[in-house]
PDB file of C-alpha atoms in Angstrom:
ATOM      1  CA  MET A   1     100.735  90.078 124.192  1.00 97.00           C
ATOM      2  CA  LYS A   2      98.515  92.982 125.130  1.00 98.00           C
ATOM      3  CA  ILE A   3      98.726  96.534 126.380  1.00 98.00           C
ATOM      4  CA  ARG A   4      97.101  97.642 129.606  1.00 98.00           C
ATOM      5  CA  LEU A   5      97.003 100.619 131.934  1.00 98.00           C
ATOM      6  CA  ILE A   6      99.895 100.818 134.382  1.00 98.00           C
ATOM      7  CA  GLU A   7      98.957 100.214 138.044  1.00 98.00           C
ATOM      8  CA  LEU A   8     100.656 100.874 141.382  1.00 97.00           C
ATOM      9  CA  ARG A   9     101.059  97.132 141.936  1.00 97.00           C
ATOM     10  CA  ASP A  10     103.286  97.036 138.829  1.00 97.00           C
ATOM     11  CA  ALA A  11     106.078  98.896 140.655  1.00 96.00           C
ATOM     12  CA  PRO A  12     108.310  95.893 141.521  1.00 96.00           C
ATOM     13  CA  LYS A  13     108.110  94.383 138.021  1.00 96.00           C
ATOM     14  CA  LEU A  14     108.550  97.791 136.412  1.00 95.00           C
ATOM     15  CA  LEU A  15     111.643  98.530 138.494  1.00 93.00           C
ATOM     16  CA  ASP A  16     113.102  95.187 137.423  1.00 94.00           C
ATOM     17  CA  PHE A  17     112.269  95.825 133.752  1.00 90.00           C
ATOM     18  CA  GLU A  18     113.632  99.381 133.739  1.00 87.00           C
ATOM     19  CA  SER A  19     116.795  98.376 135.625  1.00 82.00           C
ATOM     20  CA  LYS A  20     117.552  95.468 133.285  1.00 91.00           C
ATOM     21  CA  ASN A  21     117.065  97.673 130.228  1.00 84.00           C
ATOM     22  CA  ARG A  22     118.604 100.878 131.540  1.00 73.00           C
ATOM     23  CA  ASP A  23     121.769 100.763 129.431  1.00 74.00           C
ATOM     24  CA  TRP A  24     119.755  99.742 126.366  1.00 70.00           C
ATOM     25  CA  PHE A  25     117.270 102.599 126.751  1.00 70.00           C
ATOM     26  CA  GLU A  26     119.871 105.226 127.601  1.00 63.00           C
ATOM     27  CA  ARG A  27     121.552 104.688 124.242  1.00 66.00           C
ATOM     28  CA  THR A  28     118.622 106.466 122.601  1.00 64.00           C
ATOM     29  CA  ILE A  29     116.784 108.463 125.289  1.00 63.00           C
ATOM     30  CA  ASP A  30     117.720 110.652 128.230  1.00 61.00           C
ATOM     31  CA  SER A  31     118.454 108.930 131.520  1.00 57.00           C
ATOM     32  CA  ARG A  32     115.681 109.000 134.080  1.00 66.00           C
ATOM     33  CA  GLY A  33     118.331 109.653 136.731  1.00 62.00           C
ATOM     34  CA  GLU A  34     119.410 107.642 139.753  1.00 64.00           C
ATOM     35  CA  TYR A  35     116.326 108.688 141.740  1.00 68.00           C
ATOM     36  CA  PHE A  36     114.082 106.677 139.418  1.00 68.00           C
ATOM     37  CA  TYR A  37     115.883 103.350 139.906  1.00 70.00           C
ATOM     38  CA  CYS A  38     114.596 102.452 143.362  1.00 80.00           C
ATOM     39  CA  SER A  39     111.237 101.296 144.719  1.00 83.00           C
ATOM     40  CA  PHE A  40     110.216 104.793 145.814  1.00 89.00           C
ATOM     41  CA  GLY A  41     111.302 106.349 142.511  1.00 88.00           C
ATOM     42  CA  VAL A  42     109.314 103.934 140.361  1.00 91.00           C
ATOM     43  CA  LEU A  43     106.281 104.156 142.637  1.00 94.00           C
ATOM     44  CA  SER A  44     106.399 107.966 142.454  1.00 94.00           C
ATOM     45  CA  HIS A  45     106.676 107.744 138.671  1.00 93.00           C
ATOM     46  CA  ILE A  46     103.603 105.496 138.455  1.00 97.00           C
ATOM     47  CA  GLU A  47     101.646 107.819 140.762  1.00 98.00           C
ATOM     48  CA  GLU A  48     102.546 110.777 138.542  1.00 97.00           C
ATOM     49  CA  CYS A  49     101.507 108.848 135.432  1.00 97.00           C
ATOM     50  CA  LEU A  50      98.168 107.909 136.983  1.00 98.00           C
ATOM     51  CA  TYR A  51      97.566 111.507 138.081  1.00 98.00           C
ATOM     52  CA  GLU A  52      98.133 112.692 134.503  1.00 98.00           C
ATOM     53  CA  TYR A  53      95.860 109.875 133.309  1.00 98.00           C
ATOM     54  CA  GLN A  54      93.096 111.153 135.605  1.00 98.00           C
ATOM     55  CA  GLN A  55      93.621 114.604 134.072  1.00 97.00           C
ATOM     56  CA  ASP A  56      93.150 113.082 130.574  1.00 95.00           C
ATOM     57  CA  VAL A  57      96.569 114.212 129.341  1.00 97.00           C
ATOM     58  CA  LEU A  58      98.390 110.851 129.462  1.00 98.00           C
ATOM     59  CA  LEU A  59      97.499 107.245 128.710  1.00 98.00           C
ATOM     60  CA  PRO A  60     100.320 105.253 130.386  1.00 98.00           C
ATOM     61  CA  MET A  61     100.313 101.630 129.287  1.00 98.00           C
ATOM     62  CA  LEU A  62     102.452  98.562 129.773  1.00 98.00           C
ATOM     63  CA  ILE A  63     103.140  96.022 127.064  1.00 98.00           C
ATOM     64  CA  VAL A  64     102.788  92.640 128.760  1.00 98.00           C
ATOM     65  CA  GLY A  65     103.251  89.068 127.639  1.00 97.00           C
ATOM     66  CA  ASP A  66     100.660  86.360 128.097  1.00 95.00           C
ATOM     67  CA  ASP A  67     102.508  85.382 131.287  1.00 95.00           C
ATOM     68  CA  GLY A  68     102.232  88.929 132.700  1.00 93.00           C
ATOM     69  CA  GLN A  69     105.895  89.771 132.102  1.00 96.00           C
ATOM     70  CA  ILE A  70     106.551  93.400 131.188  1.00 97.00           C
ATOM     71  CA  LEU A  71     107.877  93.530 127.625  1.00 98.00           C
ATOM     72  CA  GLY A  72     107.769  97.285 127.207  1.00 96.00           C
ATOM     73  CA  ARG A  73     105.880 100.500 127.689  1.00 95.00           C
ATOM     74  CA  ILE A  74     103.718 102.563 125.372  1.00 98.00           C
ATOM     75  CA  ASN A  75     101.845 105.765 125.992  1.00 97.00           C
ATOM     76  CA  LEU A  76      99.883 108.604 124.553  1.00 98.00           C
ATOM     77  CA  SER A  77     101.090 111.888 126.004  1.00 98.00           C
ATOM     78  CA  ASN A  78     100.166 115.530 125.568  1.00 97.00           C
ATOM     79  CA  ILE A  79      96.622 114.401 124.853  1.00 97.00           C
ATOM     80  CA  ASP A  80      94.782 117.379 123.401  1.00 97.00           C
ATOM     81  CA  GLN A  81      91.042 116.703 123.407  1.00 93.00           C
ATOM     82  CA  PHE A  82      90.297 120.072 121.768  1.00 96.00           C
ATOM     83  CA  ASN A  83      92.495 119.385 118.741  1.00 96.00           C
ATOM     84  CA  CYS A  84      91.893 115.605 118.928  1.00 97.00           C
ATOM     85  CA  ARG A  85      95.579 114.665 118.913  1.00 98.00           C
ATOM     86  CA  ALA A  86      98.266 113.109 121.081  1.00 98.00           C
ATOM     87  CA  GLU A  87     101.904 112.077 120.946  1.00 98.00           C
ATOM     88  CA  LEU A  88     102.843 108.410 120.860  1.00 98.00           C
ATOM     89  CA  GLY A  89     105.910 107.032 122.595  1.00 95.00           C
ATOM     90  CA  TYR A  90     107.047 103.496 123.272  1.00 94.00           C
ATOM     91  CA  ARG A  91     110.009 101.404 124.351  1.00 90.00           C
ATOM     92  CA  VAL A  92     110.508  97.659 124.214  1.00 93.00           C
ATOM     93  CA  GLY A  93     113.000  95.726 126.316  1.00 90.00           C
ATOM     94  CA  GLN A  94     116.171  94.633 124.545  1.00 90.00           C
ATOM     95  CA  ALA A  95     115.312  90.931 124.841  1.00 92.00           C
ATOM     96  CA  PHE A  96     111.979  91.521 123.086  1.00 91.00           C
ATOM     97  CA  THR A  97     113.071  93.407 119.972  1.00 88.00           C
ATOM     98  CA  ASN A  98     112.592  92.054 116.442  1.00 90.00           C
ATOM     99  CA  GLN A  99     109.564  89.989 117.491  1.00 94.00           C
ATOM    100  CA  GLY A 100     106.753  92.243 116.243  1.00 95.00           C
ATOM    101  CA  ILE A 101     105.910  93.372 119.777  1.00 97.00           C
ATOM    102  CA  ALA A 102     106.318  97.098 119.130  1.00 96.00           C
ATOM    103  CA  LYS A 103     104.333  96.862 115.891  1.00 98.00           C
ATOM    104  CA  GLU A 104     101.434  95.104 117.635  1.00 98.00           C
ATOM    105  CA  ALA A 105     101.527  97.461 120.636  1.00 98.00           C
ATOM    106  CA  VAL A 106     101.299 100.505 118.347  1.00 98.00           C
ATOM    107  CA  ALA A 107      98.350  98.915 116.527  1.00 98.00           C
ATOM    108  CA  GLN A 108      96.607  98.331 119.866  1.00 98.00           C
ATOM    109  CA  ILE A 109      97.198 101.838 121.193  1.00 98.00           C
ATOM    110  CA  LYS A 110      95.780 103.293 117.984  1.00 98.00           C
ATOM    111  CA  GLN A 111      92.506 101.562 118.903  1.00 96.00           C
ATOM    112  CA  HIS A 112      92.618 103.151 122.370  1.00 96.00           C
ATOM    113  CA  ALA A 113      93.295 106.532 120.767  1.00 97.00           C
ATOM    114  CA  GLN A 114      90.197 106.174 118.611  1.00 96.00           C
ATOM    115  CA  GLN A 115      88.132 105.313 121.699  1.00 93.00           C
ATOM    116  CA  TYR A 116      89.434 108.565 123.215  1.00 90.00           C
ATOM    117  CA  GLY A 117      88.043 110.392 120.187  1.00 95.00           C
ATOM    118  CA  LEU A 118      91.493 111.276 118.908  1.00 98.00           C
ATOM    119  CA  GLU A 119      91.934 111.860 115.198  1.00 98.00           C
ATOM    120  CA  LYS A 120      95.699 112.205 114.889  1.00 98.00           C
ATOM    121  CA  LEU A 121      98.797 110.746 116.509  1.00 99.00           C
ATOM    122  CA  ILE A 122     102.283 112.231 116.315  1.00 98.00           C
ATOM    123  CA  ALA A 123     105.475 110.262 116.942  1.00 98.00           C
ATOM    124  CA  TYR A 124     109.165 111.070 116.740  1.00 95.00           C
ATOM    125  CA  ALA A 125     111.913 108.684 115.676  1.00 92.00           C
ATOM    126  CA  ALA A 126     115.615 109.388 115.456  1.00 88.00           C
ATOM    127  CA  THR A 127     117.073 109.144 111.973  1.00 89.00           C
ATOM    128  CA  THR A 128     119.538 106.704 113.542  1.00 86.00           C
ATOM    129  CA  ASN A 129     116.668 104.412 114.633  1.00 87.00           C
ATOM    130  CA  PRO A 130     115.345 102.749 111.470  1.00 92.00           C
ATOM    131  CA  ALA A 131     113.627 100.007 113.506  1.00 91.00           C
ATOM    132  CA  SER A 132     111.342 102.551 115.167  1.00 92.00           C
ATOM    133  CA  GLN A 133     110.644 104.227 111.835  1.00 95.00           C
ATOM    134  CA  LYS A 134     109.710 100.832 110.373  1.00 96.00           C
ATOM    135  CA  VAL A 135     107.321 100.066 113.259  1.00 97.00           C
ATOM    136  CA  LEU A 136     105.588 103.411 112.862  1.00 98.00           C
ATOM    137  CA  MET A 137     105.345 103.246 109.074  1.00 98.00           C
ATOM    138  CA  ALA A 138     103.914  99.715 109.317  1.00 98.00           C
ATOM    139  CA  ASN A 139     101.156 101.306 111.415  1.00 98.00           C
ATOM    140  CA  GLU A 140     100.274 103.974 108.820  1.00 98.00           C
ATOM    141  CA  PHE A 141     102.484 106.759 110.172  1.00 98.00           C
ATOM    142  CA  ALA A 142     104.020 109.014 107.530  1.00 98.00           C
ATOM    143  CA  VAL A 143     106.979 111.363 107.832  1.00 97.00           C
ATOM    144  CA  ILE A 144     105.867 114.984 107.846  1.00 97.00           C
ATOM    145  CA  GLU A 145     109.024 116.782 108.947  1.00 92.00           C
ATOM    146  CA  GLU A 146     112.668 116.329 109.889  1.00 89.00           C
ATOM    147  CA  HIS A 147     113.987 118.153 112.963  1.00 87.00           C
ATOM    148  CA  SER A 148     117.733 118.780 113.257  1.00 82.00           C
ATOM    149  CA  ASN A 149     119.133 119.011 116.789  1.00 71.00           C
ATOM    150  CA  PHE A 150     115.848 117.650 118.153  1.00 74.00           C
ATOM    151  CA  ALA A 151     117.469 116.150 121.234  1.00 69.00           C
ATOM    152  CA  THR A 152     120.876 115.595 122.756  1.00 63.00           C
ATOM    153  CA  ILE A 153     121.535 112.099 124.097  1.00 64.00           C
ATOM    154  CA  ASN A 154     124.852 111.330 125.765  1.00 65.00           C
ATOM    155  CA  GLY A 155     126.293 114.513 124.298  1.00 67.00           C
ATOM    156  CA  VAL A 156     125.266 113.665 120.732  1.00 70.00           C
ATOM    157  CA  SER A 157     122.770 115.846 118.881  1.00 75.00           C
ATOM    158  CA  LEU A 158     120.016 113.811 117.231  1.00 77.00           C
ATOM    159  CA  THR A 159     117.997 114.526 114.143  1.00 84.00           C
ATOM    160  CA  CYS A 160     114.480 113.162 114.445  1.00 88.00           C
ATOM    161  CA  LEU A 161     111.677 112.505 112.037  1.00 93.00           C
ATOM    162  CA  GLU A 162     108.206 113.677 112.994  1.00 96.00           C
ATOM    163  CA  LEU A 163     105.622 111.161 111.866  1.00 98.00           C
ATOM    164  CA  GLU A 164     101.860 111.502 111.813  1.00 98.00           C
ATOM    165  CA  CYS A 165      99.000 109.019 111.657  1.00 98.00           C
ATOM    166  CA  SER A 166      95.415 109.936 110.861  1.00 98.00           C
ATOM    167  CA  LEU A 167      92.840 107.917 112.788  1.00 97.00           C
ATOM    168  CA  ILE A 168      89.835 109.050 110.748  1.00 91.00           C
TER     169      ILE A 168
END
């Protein structure tokens, strides 16, 4: 398993991955909307990600198996070169949970963050998502704050933990 930069040619596989995992993802994050779940929608999304990558504010990566299958996504967003920090986000397909994939992907993206010259990563995990908290803490993230009403998913207000990882 490895992480790599998303590419336009990934659109068909990404659409398949996102469609298969839509219900799974939408239990814990906002829906991307119907527009996203078609060839044009996914292609537009990838183009937007690559534009933000060229602007050095996003590092959009795929988590792929040795066979090239998409297992998940991981990214650094809101990259702030001045303050040497970024936000980490990831999602792993339902069929690939509890296999150490997220833990390894986070470890790999930390290396990319260091190559970017970043010194700190921030991540958020819902208090109702202990698996994500465990992945982050296994990668040297520590809780720095709890945010009530951080997000509303499917009409339910979520409390999230803000976690931080020093890269220096």
